[in-house]
Coordinates of C-alpha atoms and ligand atoms in Angstrom, one line a residue:
X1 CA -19.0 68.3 -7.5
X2 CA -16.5 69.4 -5.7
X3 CA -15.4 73.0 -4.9
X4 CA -12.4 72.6 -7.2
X5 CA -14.3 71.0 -9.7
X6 CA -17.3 74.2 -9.5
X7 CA -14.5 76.5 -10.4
X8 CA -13.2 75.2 -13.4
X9 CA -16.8 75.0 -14.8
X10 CA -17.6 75.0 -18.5
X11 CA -20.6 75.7 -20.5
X12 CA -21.6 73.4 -23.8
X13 CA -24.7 73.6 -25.6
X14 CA -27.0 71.0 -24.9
X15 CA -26.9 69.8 -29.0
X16 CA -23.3 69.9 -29.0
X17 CA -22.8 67.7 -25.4
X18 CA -25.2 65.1 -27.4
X19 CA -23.5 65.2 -30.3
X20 CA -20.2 64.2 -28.4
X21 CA -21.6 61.6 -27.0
X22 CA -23.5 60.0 -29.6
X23 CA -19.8 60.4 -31.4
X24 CA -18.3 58.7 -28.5
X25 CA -20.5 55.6 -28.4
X26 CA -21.2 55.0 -32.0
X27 CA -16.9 55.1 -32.1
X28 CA -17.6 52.4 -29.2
X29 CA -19.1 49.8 -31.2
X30 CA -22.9 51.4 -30.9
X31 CA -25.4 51.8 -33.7
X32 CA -26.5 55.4 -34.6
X33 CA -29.9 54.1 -33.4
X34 CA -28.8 52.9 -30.1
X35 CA -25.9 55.7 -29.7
X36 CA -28.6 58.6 -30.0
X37 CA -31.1 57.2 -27.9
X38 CA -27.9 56.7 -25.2
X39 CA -26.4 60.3 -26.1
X40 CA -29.6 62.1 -25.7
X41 CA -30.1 60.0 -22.2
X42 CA -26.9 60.8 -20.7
X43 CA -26.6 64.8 -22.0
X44 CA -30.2 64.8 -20.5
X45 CA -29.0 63.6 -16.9
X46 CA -25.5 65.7 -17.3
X47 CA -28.0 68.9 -18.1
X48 CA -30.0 68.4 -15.0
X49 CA -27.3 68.1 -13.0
X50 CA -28.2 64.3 -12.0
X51 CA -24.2 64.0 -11.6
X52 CA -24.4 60.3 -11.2
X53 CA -25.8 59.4 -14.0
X54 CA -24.0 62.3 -16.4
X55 CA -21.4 62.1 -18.2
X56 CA -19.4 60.6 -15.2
X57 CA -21.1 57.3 -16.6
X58 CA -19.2 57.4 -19.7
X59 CA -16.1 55.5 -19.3
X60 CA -18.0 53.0 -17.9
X61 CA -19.9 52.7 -20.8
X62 CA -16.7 52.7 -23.3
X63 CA -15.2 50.0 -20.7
X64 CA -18.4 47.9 -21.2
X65 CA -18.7 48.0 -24.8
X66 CA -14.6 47.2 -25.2
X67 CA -15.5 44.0 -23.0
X68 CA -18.0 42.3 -24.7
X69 CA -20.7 42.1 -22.0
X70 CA -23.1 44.5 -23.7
X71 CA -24.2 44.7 -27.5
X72 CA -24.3 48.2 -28.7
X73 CA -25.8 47.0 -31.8
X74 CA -28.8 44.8 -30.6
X75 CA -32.4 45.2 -32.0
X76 CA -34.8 45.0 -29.2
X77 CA -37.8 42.5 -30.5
X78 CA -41.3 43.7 -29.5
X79 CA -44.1 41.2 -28.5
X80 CA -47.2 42.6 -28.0
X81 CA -48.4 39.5 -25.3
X82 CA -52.0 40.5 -24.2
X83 CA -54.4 43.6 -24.9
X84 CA -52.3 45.4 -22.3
X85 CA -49.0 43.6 -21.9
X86 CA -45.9 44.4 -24.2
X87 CA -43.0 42.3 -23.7
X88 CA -39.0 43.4 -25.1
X89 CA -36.2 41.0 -25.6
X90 CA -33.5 43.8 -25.5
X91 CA -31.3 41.3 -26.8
X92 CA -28.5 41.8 -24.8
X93 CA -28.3 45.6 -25.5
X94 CA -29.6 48.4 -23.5
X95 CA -33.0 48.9 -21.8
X96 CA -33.6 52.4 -23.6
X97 CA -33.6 51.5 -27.3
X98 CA -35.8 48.9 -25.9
X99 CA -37.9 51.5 -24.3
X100 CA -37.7 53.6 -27.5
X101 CA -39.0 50.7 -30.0
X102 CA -42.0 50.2 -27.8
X103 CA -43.0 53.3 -26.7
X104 CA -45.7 54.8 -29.1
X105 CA -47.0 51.0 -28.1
X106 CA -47.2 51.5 -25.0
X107 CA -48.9 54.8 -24.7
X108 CA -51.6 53.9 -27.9
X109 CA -52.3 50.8 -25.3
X110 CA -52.8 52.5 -22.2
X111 CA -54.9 55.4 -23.9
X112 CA -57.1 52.3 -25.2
X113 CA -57.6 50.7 -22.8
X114 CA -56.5 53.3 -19.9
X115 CA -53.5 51.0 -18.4
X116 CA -50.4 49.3 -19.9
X117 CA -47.4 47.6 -18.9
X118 CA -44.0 47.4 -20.7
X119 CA -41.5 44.6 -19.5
X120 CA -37.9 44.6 -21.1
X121 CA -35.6 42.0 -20.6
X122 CA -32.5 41.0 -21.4
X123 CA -31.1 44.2 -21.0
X124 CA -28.5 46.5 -19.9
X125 CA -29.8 49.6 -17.7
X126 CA -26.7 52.2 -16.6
X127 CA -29.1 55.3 -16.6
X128 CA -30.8 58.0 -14.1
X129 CA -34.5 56.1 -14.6
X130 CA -36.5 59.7 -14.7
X131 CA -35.8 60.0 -18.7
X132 CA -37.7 56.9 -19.0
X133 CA -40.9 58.2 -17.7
X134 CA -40.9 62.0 -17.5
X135 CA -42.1 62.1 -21.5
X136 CA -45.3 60.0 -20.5
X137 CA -46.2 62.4 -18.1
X138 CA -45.3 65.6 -20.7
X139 CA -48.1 63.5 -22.5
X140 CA -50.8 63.8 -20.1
X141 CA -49.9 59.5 -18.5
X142 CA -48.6 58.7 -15.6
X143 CA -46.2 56.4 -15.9
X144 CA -44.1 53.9 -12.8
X145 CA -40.8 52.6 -13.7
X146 CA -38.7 50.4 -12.0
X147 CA -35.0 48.5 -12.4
X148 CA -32.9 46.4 -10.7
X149 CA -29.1 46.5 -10.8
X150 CA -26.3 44.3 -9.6
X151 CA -25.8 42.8 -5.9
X152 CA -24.8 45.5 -4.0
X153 CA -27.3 45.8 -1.0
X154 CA -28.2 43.9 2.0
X155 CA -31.5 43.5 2.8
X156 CA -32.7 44.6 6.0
X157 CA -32.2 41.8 8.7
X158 CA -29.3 39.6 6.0
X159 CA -26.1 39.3 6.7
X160 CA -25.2 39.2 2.9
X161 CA -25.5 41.5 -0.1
X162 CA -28.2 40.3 -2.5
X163 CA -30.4 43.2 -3.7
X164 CA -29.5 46.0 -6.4
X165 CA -29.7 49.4 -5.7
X166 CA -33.0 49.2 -7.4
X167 CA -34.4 52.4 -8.3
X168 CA -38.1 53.3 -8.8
X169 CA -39.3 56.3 -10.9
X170 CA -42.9 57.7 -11.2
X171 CA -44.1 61.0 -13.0
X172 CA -47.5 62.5 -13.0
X173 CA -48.8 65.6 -14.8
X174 CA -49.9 68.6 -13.2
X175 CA -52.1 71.4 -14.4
X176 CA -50.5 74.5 -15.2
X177 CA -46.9 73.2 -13.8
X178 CA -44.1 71.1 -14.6
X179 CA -45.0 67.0 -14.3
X180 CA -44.4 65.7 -10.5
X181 CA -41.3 63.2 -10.8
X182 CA -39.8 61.1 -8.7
X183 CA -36.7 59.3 -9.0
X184 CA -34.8 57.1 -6.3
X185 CA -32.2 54.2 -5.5
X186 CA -33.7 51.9 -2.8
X187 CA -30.6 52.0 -1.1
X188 CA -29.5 54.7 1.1
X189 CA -27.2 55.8 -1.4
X190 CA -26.9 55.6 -5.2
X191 CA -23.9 53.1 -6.0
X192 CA -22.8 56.1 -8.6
X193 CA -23.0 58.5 -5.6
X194 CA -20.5 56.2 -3.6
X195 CA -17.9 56.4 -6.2
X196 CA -18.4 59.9 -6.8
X197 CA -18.2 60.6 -2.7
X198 CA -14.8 57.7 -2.5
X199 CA -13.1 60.1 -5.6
X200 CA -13.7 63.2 -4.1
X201 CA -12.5 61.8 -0.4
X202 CA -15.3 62.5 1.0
X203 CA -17.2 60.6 4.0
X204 CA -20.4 58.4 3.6
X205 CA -23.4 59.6 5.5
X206 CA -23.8 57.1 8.9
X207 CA -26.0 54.4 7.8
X208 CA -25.3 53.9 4.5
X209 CA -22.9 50.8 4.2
X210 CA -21.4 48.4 5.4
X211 CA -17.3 47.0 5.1
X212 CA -16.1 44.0 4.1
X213 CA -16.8 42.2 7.7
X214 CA -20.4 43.8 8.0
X215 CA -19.6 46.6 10.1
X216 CA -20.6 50.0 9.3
X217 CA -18.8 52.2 7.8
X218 CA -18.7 55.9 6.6
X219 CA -15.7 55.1 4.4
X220 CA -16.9 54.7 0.7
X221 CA -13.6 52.6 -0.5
X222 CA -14.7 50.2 2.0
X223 CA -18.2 49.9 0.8
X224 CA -16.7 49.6 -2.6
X225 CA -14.3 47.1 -1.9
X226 CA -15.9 44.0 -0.2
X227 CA -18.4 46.0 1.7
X228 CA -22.1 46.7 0.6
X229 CA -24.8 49.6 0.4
X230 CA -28.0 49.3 2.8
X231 CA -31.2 49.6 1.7
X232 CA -32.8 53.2 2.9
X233 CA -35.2 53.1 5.8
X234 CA -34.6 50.3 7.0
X235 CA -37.3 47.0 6.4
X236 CA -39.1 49.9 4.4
X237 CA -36.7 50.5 2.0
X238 CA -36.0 46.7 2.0
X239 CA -39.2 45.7 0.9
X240 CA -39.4 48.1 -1.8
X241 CA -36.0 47.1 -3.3
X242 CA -37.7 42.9 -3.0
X243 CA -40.8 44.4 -4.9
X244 CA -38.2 46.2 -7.6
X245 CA -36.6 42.8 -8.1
X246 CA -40.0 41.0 -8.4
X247 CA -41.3 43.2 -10.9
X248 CA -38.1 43.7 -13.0
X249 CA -36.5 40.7 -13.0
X250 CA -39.3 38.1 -11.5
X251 CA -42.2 39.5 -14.0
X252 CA -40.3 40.3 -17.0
X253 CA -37.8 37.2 -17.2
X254 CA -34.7 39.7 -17.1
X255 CA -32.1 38.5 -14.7
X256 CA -32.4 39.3 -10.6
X257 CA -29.6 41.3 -9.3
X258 CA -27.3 38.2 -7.9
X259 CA -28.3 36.6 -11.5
X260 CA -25.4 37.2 -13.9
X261 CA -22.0 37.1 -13.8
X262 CA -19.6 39.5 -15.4
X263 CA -16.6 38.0 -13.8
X264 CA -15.0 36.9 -17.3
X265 CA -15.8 40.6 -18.7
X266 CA -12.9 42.7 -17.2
X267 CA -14.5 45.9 -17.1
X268 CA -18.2 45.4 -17.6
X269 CA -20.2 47.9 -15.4
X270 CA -23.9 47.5 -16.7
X271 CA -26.4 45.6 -14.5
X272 CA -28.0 42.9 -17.2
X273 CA -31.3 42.6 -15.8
X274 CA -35.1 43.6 -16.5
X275 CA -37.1 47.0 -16.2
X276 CA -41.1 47.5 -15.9
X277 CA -43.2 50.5 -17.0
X278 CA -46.9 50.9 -16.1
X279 CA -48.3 53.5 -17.8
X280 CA -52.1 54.5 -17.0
X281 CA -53.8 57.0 -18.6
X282 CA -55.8 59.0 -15.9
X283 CA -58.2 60.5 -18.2
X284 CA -60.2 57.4 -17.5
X285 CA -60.8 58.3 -14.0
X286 CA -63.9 59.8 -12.8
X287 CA -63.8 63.5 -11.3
X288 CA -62.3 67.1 -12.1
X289 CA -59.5 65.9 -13.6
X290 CA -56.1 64.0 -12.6
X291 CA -53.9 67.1 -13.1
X292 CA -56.5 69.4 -11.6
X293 CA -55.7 66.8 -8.4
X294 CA -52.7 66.8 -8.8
X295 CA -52.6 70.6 -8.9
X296 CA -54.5 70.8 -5.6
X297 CA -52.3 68.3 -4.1
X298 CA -49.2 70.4 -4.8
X299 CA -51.0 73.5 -3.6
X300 CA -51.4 72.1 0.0
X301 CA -48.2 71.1 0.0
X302 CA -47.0 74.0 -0.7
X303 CA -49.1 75.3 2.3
X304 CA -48.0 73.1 4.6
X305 CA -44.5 74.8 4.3
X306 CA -42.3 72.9 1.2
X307 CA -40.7 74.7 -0.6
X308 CA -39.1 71.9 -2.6
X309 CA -41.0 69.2 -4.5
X310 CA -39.1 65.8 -6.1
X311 CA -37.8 66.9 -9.2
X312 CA -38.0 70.6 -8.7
X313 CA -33.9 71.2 -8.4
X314 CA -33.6 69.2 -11.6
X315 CA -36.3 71.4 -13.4
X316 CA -34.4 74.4 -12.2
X317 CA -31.0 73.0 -13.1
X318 CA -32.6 72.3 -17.0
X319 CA -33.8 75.8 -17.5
X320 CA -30.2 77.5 -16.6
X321 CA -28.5 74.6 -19.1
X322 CA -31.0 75.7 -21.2
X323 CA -30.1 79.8 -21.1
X324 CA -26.4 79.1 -20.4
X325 CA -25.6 75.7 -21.7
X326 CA -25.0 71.9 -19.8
X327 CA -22.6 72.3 -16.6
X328 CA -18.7 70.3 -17.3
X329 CA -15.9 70.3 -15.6
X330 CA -12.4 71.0 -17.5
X331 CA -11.7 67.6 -16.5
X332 CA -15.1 66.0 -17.2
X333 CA -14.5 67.5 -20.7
X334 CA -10.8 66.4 -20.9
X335 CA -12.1 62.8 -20.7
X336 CA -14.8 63.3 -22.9
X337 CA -12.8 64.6 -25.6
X338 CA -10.4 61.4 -24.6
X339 CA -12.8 58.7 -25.1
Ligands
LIG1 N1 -29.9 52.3 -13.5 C1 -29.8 51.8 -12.3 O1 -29.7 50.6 -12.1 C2 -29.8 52.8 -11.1 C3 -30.0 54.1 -11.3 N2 -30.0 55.0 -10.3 C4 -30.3 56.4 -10.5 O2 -29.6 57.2 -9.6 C5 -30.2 58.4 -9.5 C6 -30.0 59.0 -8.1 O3 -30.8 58.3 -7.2 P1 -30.8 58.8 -5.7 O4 -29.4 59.1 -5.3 O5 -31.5 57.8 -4.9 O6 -31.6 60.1 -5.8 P2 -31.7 61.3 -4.7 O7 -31.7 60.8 -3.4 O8 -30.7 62.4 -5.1 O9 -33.1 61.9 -5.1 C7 -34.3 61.1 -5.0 C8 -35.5 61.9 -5.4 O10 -35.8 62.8 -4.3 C9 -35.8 64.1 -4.7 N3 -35.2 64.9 -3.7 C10 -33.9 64.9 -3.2 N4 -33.8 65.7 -2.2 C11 -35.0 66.3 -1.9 C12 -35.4 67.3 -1.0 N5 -34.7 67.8 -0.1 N6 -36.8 67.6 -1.1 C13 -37.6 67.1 -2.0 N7 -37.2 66.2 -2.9 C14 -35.9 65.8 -2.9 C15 -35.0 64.2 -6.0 O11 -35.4 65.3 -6.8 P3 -34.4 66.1 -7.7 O12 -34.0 65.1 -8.8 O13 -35.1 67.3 -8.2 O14 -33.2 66.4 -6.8 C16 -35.4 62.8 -6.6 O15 -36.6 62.8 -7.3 C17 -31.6 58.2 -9.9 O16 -31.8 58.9 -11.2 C18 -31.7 56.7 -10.2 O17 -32.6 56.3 -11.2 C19 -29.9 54.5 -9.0 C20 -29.7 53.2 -8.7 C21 -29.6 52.2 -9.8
LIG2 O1 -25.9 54.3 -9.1 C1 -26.3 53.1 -9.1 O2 -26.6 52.6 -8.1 C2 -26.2 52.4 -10.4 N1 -26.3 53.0 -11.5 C3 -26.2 52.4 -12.8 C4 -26.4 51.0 -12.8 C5 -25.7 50.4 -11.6 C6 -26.2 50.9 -10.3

């Protein structure tokens, strides 16, 4: 957000920014199935302040709906493959109903049988990926998620964009405190945080993109138009975005990042691709106990001289939404009340 945008900041309680939204997309063509599970997603990310994935999202979402490219009705279709192997056909619709019709699954699985994947295909993924796998932790799991997106990013050492910006999200619990998340785009930036930084007129941080010729560039319009994101860290970051497109696309069937083409869909936004989960339940592990671990690990960290752990500003962010209601601008609210 902007400084102009902090000072026209209004407060909405969290029930009545979910509310809104889940009136928005079920006016969009949803179902009230798929339109709460979406509402409660994107209120969640707007609450803690995960800006990218908030409520900035939604026109994006109305624009996809009005052009055919994603079914807000679809009913994901559950196959339960091996002892520890669920598979979704999301049908064309979003990856989180998918998520949400498997879930008690997937935990019942990996407390059997103390590990369990989930892989969706066929779906549509415009979401912060944290939501998906912060309530297995909550639940005593741990839980890995990843997703690919749309050709955006070159891989280390290419001359051409191939790769998504491919996030991977992992939460862990840990006793006495709130679960240990992680949530991050392979690429050096979030394609959402591009947009936001190319509205506001901001500069890109040096190494993030390149322009339409392959020559970097701080300017986000030209990484927008033409140019390309890069992955983060160099053949690190690289690898890890290839190992995001293996699992969520290459394992689960769903399409690669370079794989579908929403070129006769004016307006479609959503990556249609795949998503994994891994879920493992760590009280099959020998020892004191995972969150006991986990506890000490976050101890000596803390000792070491952090003072801010992965997830920590978001967690902080939550509990002032929660005294003093979610964070919108006037305009954010504006459009809202638009759509
Ligand atoms: N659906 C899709 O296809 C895609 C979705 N996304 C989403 O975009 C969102 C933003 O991704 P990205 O911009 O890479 O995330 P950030 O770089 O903002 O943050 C990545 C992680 O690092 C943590 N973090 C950030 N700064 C610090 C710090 N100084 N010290 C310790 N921890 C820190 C964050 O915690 P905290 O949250 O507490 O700040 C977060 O867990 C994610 O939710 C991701 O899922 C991205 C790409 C594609
Ligand atoms: O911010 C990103 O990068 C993306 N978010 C939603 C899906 C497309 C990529």
């Amino acid at each position: 957000m902007s400084s102009s945008d902090t000072a026209s900041i209004t407060r909405m309680p969290f029930d009545d920014l979910q509310r809104l939204l889940q009136a928005i997309f079920q006016r969009h063509g949803c179902s009230p199935e798929v339109a709460s599970v979406l509402a409660h997603n994107c209120a969640s990310a707007q609450r803690d302040g995960a800006h990218s994935h908030g409520v900035f999202r939604m026109p994006g979402y109305v624009s996809t709906l009005a052009s055919g490219w994603v079914d807000g009705q679809a009913q994901p279709q559950v196959s339960e493959v091996a002892a520890g192997f669920i598979s979704v056909d999301a049908r064309g619709g979003f990856a989180q109903p998918a998520l949400a019709a498997a879930r008690e699954r997937l935990e019942d699985k990996a407390r059997a049988a103390g590990i369990a994947v989930l892989a969706i295909h066929n779906s549509h993924h415009f979401a912060a990926l944290w939501p998906d796998v912060e309530p297995f932790a909550e639940a005593g799991l741990i839980a890995l998620s990843v997703v690919n997106s749309m050709t955006c990013v070159v891989p280390h050492g290419a001359h051409k964009p191939l790769f998504g910006t491919n996030p991977i999200a992992f939460a862990a619990p840990c006793h006495g405190a709130a679960p240990i998340v992680f949530d991050m785009a392979t690429s050096a930036m979030a394609h959402g945080d591009v947009q936001i930084a190319a509205r506001a007129g901001e500069q890109l941080p040096p190494g993030t993109g390149v322009d339409a010729a392959g020559q970097p560039t701080c300017d986000p319009r030209a990484v927008l138009d033409g140019g390309a994101l890069l992955p983060f860290g160099g053949h690190k970051g690289s690898a890890l975005s290839m190992m995001v497109e293996l699992l969520a696309a290459g394992l689960t069937g769903g399409h690669f990042s370079w794989e579908f083409d929403w070129s006769r869909h004016p307006g479609a936004k959503t990556p249609w691709t795949g998503q994994l989960l891994i879920v493992i339940d760590p009280s099959k592990a020998s020892g004191e106990g995972f969150a006991l671990r986990s506890q000490r690990l976050v101890e000596q960290m803390h000792a070491a001289g952090l003072t801010r752990l992965p997830g920590q500003r978001r967690f902080q962010e939550r509990a002032i939404a929660q005294r003093q209601g979610v964070a919108l601008t006037q305009a954010e609210l504006t459009q809202l009340r638009a759509l």
